[in-house]
Short mmCIF file of C-alpha atoms and ligand atoms in Angstrom, two decimals:
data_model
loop_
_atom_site.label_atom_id
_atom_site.label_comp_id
_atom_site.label_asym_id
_atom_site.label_seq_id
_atom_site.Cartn_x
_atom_site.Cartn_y
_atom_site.Cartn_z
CA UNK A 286 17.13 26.21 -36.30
CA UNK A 287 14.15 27.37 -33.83
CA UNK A 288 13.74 30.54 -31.96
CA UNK A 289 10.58 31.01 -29.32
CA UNK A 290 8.56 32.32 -31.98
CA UNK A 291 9.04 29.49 -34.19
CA UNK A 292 8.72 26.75 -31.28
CA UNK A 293 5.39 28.06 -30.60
CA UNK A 294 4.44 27.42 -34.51
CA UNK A 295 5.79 24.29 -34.02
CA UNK A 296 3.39 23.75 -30.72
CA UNK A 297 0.31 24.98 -32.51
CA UNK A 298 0.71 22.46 -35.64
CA UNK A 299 1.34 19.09 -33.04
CA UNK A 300 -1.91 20.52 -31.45
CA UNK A 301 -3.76 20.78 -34.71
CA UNK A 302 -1.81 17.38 -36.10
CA UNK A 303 -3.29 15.69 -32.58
CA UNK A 304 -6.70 16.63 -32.89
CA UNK A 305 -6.97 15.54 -36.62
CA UNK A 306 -5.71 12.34 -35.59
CA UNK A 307 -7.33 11.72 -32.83
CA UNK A 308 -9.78 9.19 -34.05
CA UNK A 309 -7.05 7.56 -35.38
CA UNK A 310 -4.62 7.33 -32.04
CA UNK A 311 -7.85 6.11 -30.41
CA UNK A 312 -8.37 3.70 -32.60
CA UNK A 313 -4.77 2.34 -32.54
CA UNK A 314 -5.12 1.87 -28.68
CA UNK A 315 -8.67 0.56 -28.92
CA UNK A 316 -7.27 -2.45 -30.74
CA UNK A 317 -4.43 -3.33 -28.39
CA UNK A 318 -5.59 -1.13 -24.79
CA UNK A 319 -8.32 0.89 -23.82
CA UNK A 320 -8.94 3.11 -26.82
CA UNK A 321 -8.05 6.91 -25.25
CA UNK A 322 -4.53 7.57 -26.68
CA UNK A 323 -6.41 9.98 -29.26
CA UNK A 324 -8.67 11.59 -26.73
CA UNK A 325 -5.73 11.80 -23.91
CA UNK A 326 -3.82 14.07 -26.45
CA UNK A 327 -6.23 15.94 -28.20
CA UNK A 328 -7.42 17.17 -24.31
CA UNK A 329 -3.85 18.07 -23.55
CA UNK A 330 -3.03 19.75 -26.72
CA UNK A 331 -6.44 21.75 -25.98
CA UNK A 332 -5.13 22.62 -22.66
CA UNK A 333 -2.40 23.62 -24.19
CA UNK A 334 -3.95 25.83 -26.99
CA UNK A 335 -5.29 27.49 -23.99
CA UNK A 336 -2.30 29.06 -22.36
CA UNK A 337 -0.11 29.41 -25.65
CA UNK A 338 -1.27 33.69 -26.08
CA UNK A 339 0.05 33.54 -22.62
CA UNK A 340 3.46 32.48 -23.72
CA UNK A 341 4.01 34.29 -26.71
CA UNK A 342 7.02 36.97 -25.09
CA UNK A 343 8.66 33.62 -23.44
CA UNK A 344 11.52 32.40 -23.83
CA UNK A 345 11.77 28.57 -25.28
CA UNK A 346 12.58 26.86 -21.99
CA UNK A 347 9.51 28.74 -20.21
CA UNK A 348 7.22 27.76 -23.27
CA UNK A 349 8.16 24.05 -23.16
CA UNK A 350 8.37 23.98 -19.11
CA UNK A 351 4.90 25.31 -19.38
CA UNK A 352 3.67 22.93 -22.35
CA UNK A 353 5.15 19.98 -20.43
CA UNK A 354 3.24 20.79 -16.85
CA UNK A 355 -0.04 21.20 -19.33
CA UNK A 356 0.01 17.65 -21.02
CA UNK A 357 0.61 16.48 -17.49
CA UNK A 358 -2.08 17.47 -15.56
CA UNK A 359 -4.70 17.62 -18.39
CA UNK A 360 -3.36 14.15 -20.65
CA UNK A 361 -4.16 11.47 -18.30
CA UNK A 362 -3.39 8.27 -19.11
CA UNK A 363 0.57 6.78 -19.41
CA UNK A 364 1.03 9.24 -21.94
CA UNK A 365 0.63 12.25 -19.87
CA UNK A 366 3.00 12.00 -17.65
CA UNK A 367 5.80 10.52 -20.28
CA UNK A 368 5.14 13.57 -22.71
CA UNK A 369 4.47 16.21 -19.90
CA UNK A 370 8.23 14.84 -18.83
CA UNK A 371 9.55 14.34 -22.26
CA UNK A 372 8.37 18.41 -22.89
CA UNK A 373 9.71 19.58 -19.42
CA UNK A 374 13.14 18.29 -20.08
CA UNK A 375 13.52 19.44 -23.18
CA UNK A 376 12.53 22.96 -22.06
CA UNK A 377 15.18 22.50 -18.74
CA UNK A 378 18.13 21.64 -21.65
CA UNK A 379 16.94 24.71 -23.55
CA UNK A 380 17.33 27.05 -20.80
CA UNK A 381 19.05 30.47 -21.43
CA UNK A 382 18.83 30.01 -25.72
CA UNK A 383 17.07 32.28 -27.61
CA UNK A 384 17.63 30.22 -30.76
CA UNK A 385 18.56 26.29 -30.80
CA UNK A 386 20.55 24.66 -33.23
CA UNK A 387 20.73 20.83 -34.00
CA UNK A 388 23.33 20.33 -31.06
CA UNK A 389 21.31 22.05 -28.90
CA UNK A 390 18.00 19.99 -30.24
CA UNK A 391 19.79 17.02 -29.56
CA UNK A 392 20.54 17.72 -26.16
CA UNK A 393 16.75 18.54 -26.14
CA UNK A 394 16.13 15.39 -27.29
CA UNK A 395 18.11 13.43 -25.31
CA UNK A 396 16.74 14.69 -21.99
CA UNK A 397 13.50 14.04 -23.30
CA UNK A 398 13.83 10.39 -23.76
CA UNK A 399 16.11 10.32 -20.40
CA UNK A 400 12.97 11.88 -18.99
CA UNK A 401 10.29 8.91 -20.72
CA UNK A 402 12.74 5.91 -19.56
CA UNK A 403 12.95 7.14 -16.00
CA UNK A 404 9.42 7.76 -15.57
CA UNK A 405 8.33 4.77 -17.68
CA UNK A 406 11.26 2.41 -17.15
CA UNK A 407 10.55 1.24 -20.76
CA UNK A 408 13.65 0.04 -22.92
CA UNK A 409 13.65 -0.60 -27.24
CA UNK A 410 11.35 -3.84 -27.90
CA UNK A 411 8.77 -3.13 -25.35
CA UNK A 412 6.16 -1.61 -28.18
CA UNK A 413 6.36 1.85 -26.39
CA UNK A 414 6.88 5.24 -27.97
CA UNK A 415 10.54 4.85 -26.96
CA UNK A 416 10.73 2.32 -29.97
CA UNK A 417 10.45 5.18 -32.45
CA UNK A 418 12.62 7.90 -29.95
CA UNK A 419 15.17 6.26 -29.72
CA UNK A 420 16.01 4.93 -33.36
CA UNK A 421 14.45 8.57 -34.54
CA UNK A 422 17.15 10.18 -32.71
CA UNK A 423 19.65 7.77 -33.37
CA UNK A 424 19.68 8.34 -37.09
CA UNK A 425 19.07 11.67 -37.21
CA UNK A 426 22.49 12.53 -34.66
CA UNK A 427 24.35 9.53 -37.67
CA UNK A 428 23.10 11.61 -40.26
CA UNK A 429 23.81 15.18 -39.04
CA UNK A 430 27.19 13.84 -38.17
CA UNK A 431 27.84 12.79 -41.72
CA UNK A 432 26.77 15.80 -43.20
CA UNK A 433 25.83 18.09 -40.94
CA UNK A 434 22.49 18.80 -43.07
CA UNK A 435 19.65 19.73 -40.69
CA UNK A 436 17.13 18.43 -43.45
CA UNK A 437 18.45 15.66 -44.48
CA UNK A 438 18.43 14.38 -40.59
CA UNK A 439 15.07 15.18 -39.65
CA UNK A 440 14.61 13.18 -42.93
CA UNK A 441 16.56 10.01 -41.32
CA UNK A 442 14.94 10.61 -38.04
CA UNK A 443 11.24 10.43 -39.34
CA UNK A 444 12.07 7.21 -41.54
CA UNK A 445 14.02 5.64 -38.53
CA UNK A 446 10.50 6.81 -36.38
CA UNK A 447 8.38 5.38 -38.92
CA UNK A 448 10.38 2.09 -38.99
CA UNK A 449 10.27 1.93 -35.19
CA UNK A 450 6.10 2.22 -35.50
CA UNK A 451 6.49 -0.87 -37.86
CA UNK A 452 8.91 -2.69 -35.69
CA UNK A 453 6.12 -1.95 -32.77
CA UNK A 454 3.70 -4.40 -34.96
CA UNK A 455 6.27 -7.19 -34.84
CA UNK A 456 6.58 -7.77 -31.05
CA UNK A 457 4.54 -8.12 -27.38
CA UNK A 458 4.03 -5.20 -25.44
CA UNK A 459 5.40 -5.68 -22.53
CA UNK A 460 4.73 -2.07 -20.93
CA UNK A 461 1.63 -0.32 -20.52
CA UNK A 462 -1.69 -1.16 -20.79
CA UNK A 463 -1.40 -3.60 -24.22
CA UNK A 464 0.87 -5.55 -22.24
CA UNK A 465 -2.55 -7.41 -20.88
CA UNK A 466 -3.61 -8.57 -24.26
CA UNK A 467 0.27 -10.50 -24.92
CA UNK A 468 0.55 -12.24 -27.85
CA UNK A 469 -2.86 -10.77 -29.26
CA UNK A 470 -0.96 -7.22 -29.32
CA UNK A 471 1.22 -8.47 -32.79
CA UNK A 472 0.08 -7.75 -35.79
CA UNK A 473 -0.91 -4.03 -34.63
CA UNK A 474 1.16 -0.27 -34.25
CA UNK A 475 1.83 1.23 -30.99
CA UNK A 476 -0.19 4.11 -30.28
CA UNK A 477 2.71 6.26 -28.58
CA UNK A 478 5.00 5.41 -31.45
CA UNK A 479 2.36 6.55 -34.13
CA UNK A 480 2.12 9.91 -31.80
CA UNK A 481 5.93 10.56 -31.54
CA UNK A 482 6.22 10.09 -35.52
CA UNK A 483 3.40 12.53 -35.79
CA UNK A 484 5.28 15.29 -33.74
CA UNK A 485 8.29 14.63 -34.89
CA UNK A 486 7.42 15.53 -38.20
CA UNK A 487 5.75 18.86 -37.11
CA UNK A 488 9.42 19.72 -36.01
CA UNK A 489 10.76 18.86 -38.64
CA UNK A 490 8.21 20.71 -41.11
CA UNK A 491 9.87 24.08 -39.66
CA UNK A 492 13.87 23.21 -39.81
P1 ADP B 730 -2.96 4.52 -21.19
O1 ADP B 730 -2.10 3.39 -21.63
O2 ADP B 730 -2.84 4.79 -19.73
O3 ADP B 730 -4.38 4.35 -21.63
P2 ADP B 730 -2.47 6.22 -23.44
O4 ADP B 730 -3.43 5.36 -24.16
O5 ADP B 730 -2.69 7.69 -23.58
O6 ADP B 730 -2.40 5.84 -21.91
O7 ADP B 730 -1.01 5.96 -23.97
C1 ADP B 730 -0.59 4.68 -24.41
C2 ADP B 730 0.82 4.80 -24.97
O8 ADP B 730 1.72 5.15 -23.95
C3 ADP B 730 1.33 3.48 -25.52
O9 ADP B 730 0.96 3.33 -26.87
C4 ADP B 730 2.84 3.57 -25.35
O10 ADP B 730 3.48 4.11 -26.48
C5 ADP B 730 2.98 4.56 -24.22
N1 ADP B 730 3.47 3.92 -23.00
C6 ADP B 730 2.77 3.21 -22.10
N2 ADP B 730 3.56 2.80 -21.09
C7 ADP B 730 4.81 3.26 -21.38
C8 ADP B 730 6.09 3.18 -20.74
N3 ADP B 730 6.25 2.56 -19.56
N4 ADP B 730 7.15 3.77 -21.34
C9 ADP B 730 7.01 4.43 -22.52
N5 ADP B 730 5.82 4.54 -23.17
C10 ADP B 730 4.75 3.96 -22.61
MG1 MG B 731 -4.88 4.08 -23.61
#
């Protein structure tokens, strides 16, 4: 599926995806938080940019451990330190592959979100990223199950994401920083879960 060559293609695009949605992420948190979600990850990814030539004879746990420790330290925000995790852990379940397949993503995956719910203690129905992870990757292990079609899953897993980000308008945040607004936060997308759907698809634009 991905060697470290490609998972640094797939860094680059997020980065670029990030920054030309950044006015749109802020905006999305400007109606139900403080209006930086954009801005948070467009600095990170920046950060990131920055180091990447420095990573290009790594191997993909290094790249992602390094990624990771970037978006934390340069992100800010409650998004930092859930992505910088998220990244970090995926790069620690990586370790020793030169090449990962769709078992080995999902491992990837699922240390990732492990990572998010420790650090953010944040569960499905709390209008969090975590309500577009955790469906995403739900489908898309259902689907590669079925048919063990790397396509067709990412396929499934972006839907389920995209789902998840409607789902988000439907309910109260009750994590993070929209949680102050309650009941005012309906009606409107999550930030985080508009992010996640956004990288996920850069992944899945190179399987
Ligand atoms: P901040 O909320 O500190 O301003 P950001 O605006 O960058 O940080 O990020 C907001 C996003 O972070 C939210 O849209 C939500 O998806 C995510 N988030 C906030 N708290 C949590 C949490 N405890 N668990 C998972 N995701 C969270
Ligand atoms: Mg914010």
């Amino acid at each position: 599926m991905a060697d470290a060559k490609k998972v640094l293609e797939i860094i680059k695009k997020m980065s670029k995806d990030i920054e030309d949605n950044k006015d749109f992420l802020t905006e999305l948190d400007n109606i139900i938080a403080d209006g930086d979600h954009g801005i948070n990850m467009a600095r990170g990814f920046a950060a990131v940019e920055e180091v990447l030539p420095g990573l290009e004879d790594k191997d993909i746990a290094t790249i992602l451990k390094q990624v990771g420790m970037k978006l934390l330290s340069t992100v800010g925000g409650a998004s930092g330190p859930l992505y910088g995790t998220a990244f970090m852990k995926a790069g620690a379940a990586a370790a020793g592959k030169d090449d990962v397949n769709m078992d080995d993503f999902f491992v990837m995956l699922d240390a990732a979100i492990d990572g998010v719910q420790k650090r953010g203690k944040a569960v499905v129905g709390e209008k969090t990223m975590i309500d577009s992870m955790i469906p995403a990757r739900d489908a898309m292990k259902e689907s590669y199950a079925a048919d063990q079609d790397a396509k067709k899953a990412f396929e499934a897993g972006i839907k389920a994401a995209e789902d998840g980000i409607e789902y988000t308008k439907t309910i109260i945040a009750t994590k993070g920083r929209a949680s102050y607004i309650g009941e005012r936060s309906i009606g409107h997308q999550d930030p985080g879960a508009t992010s996640f759907t956004i990288m996920l698809k850069d992944i899945a634009e190179f399987v």
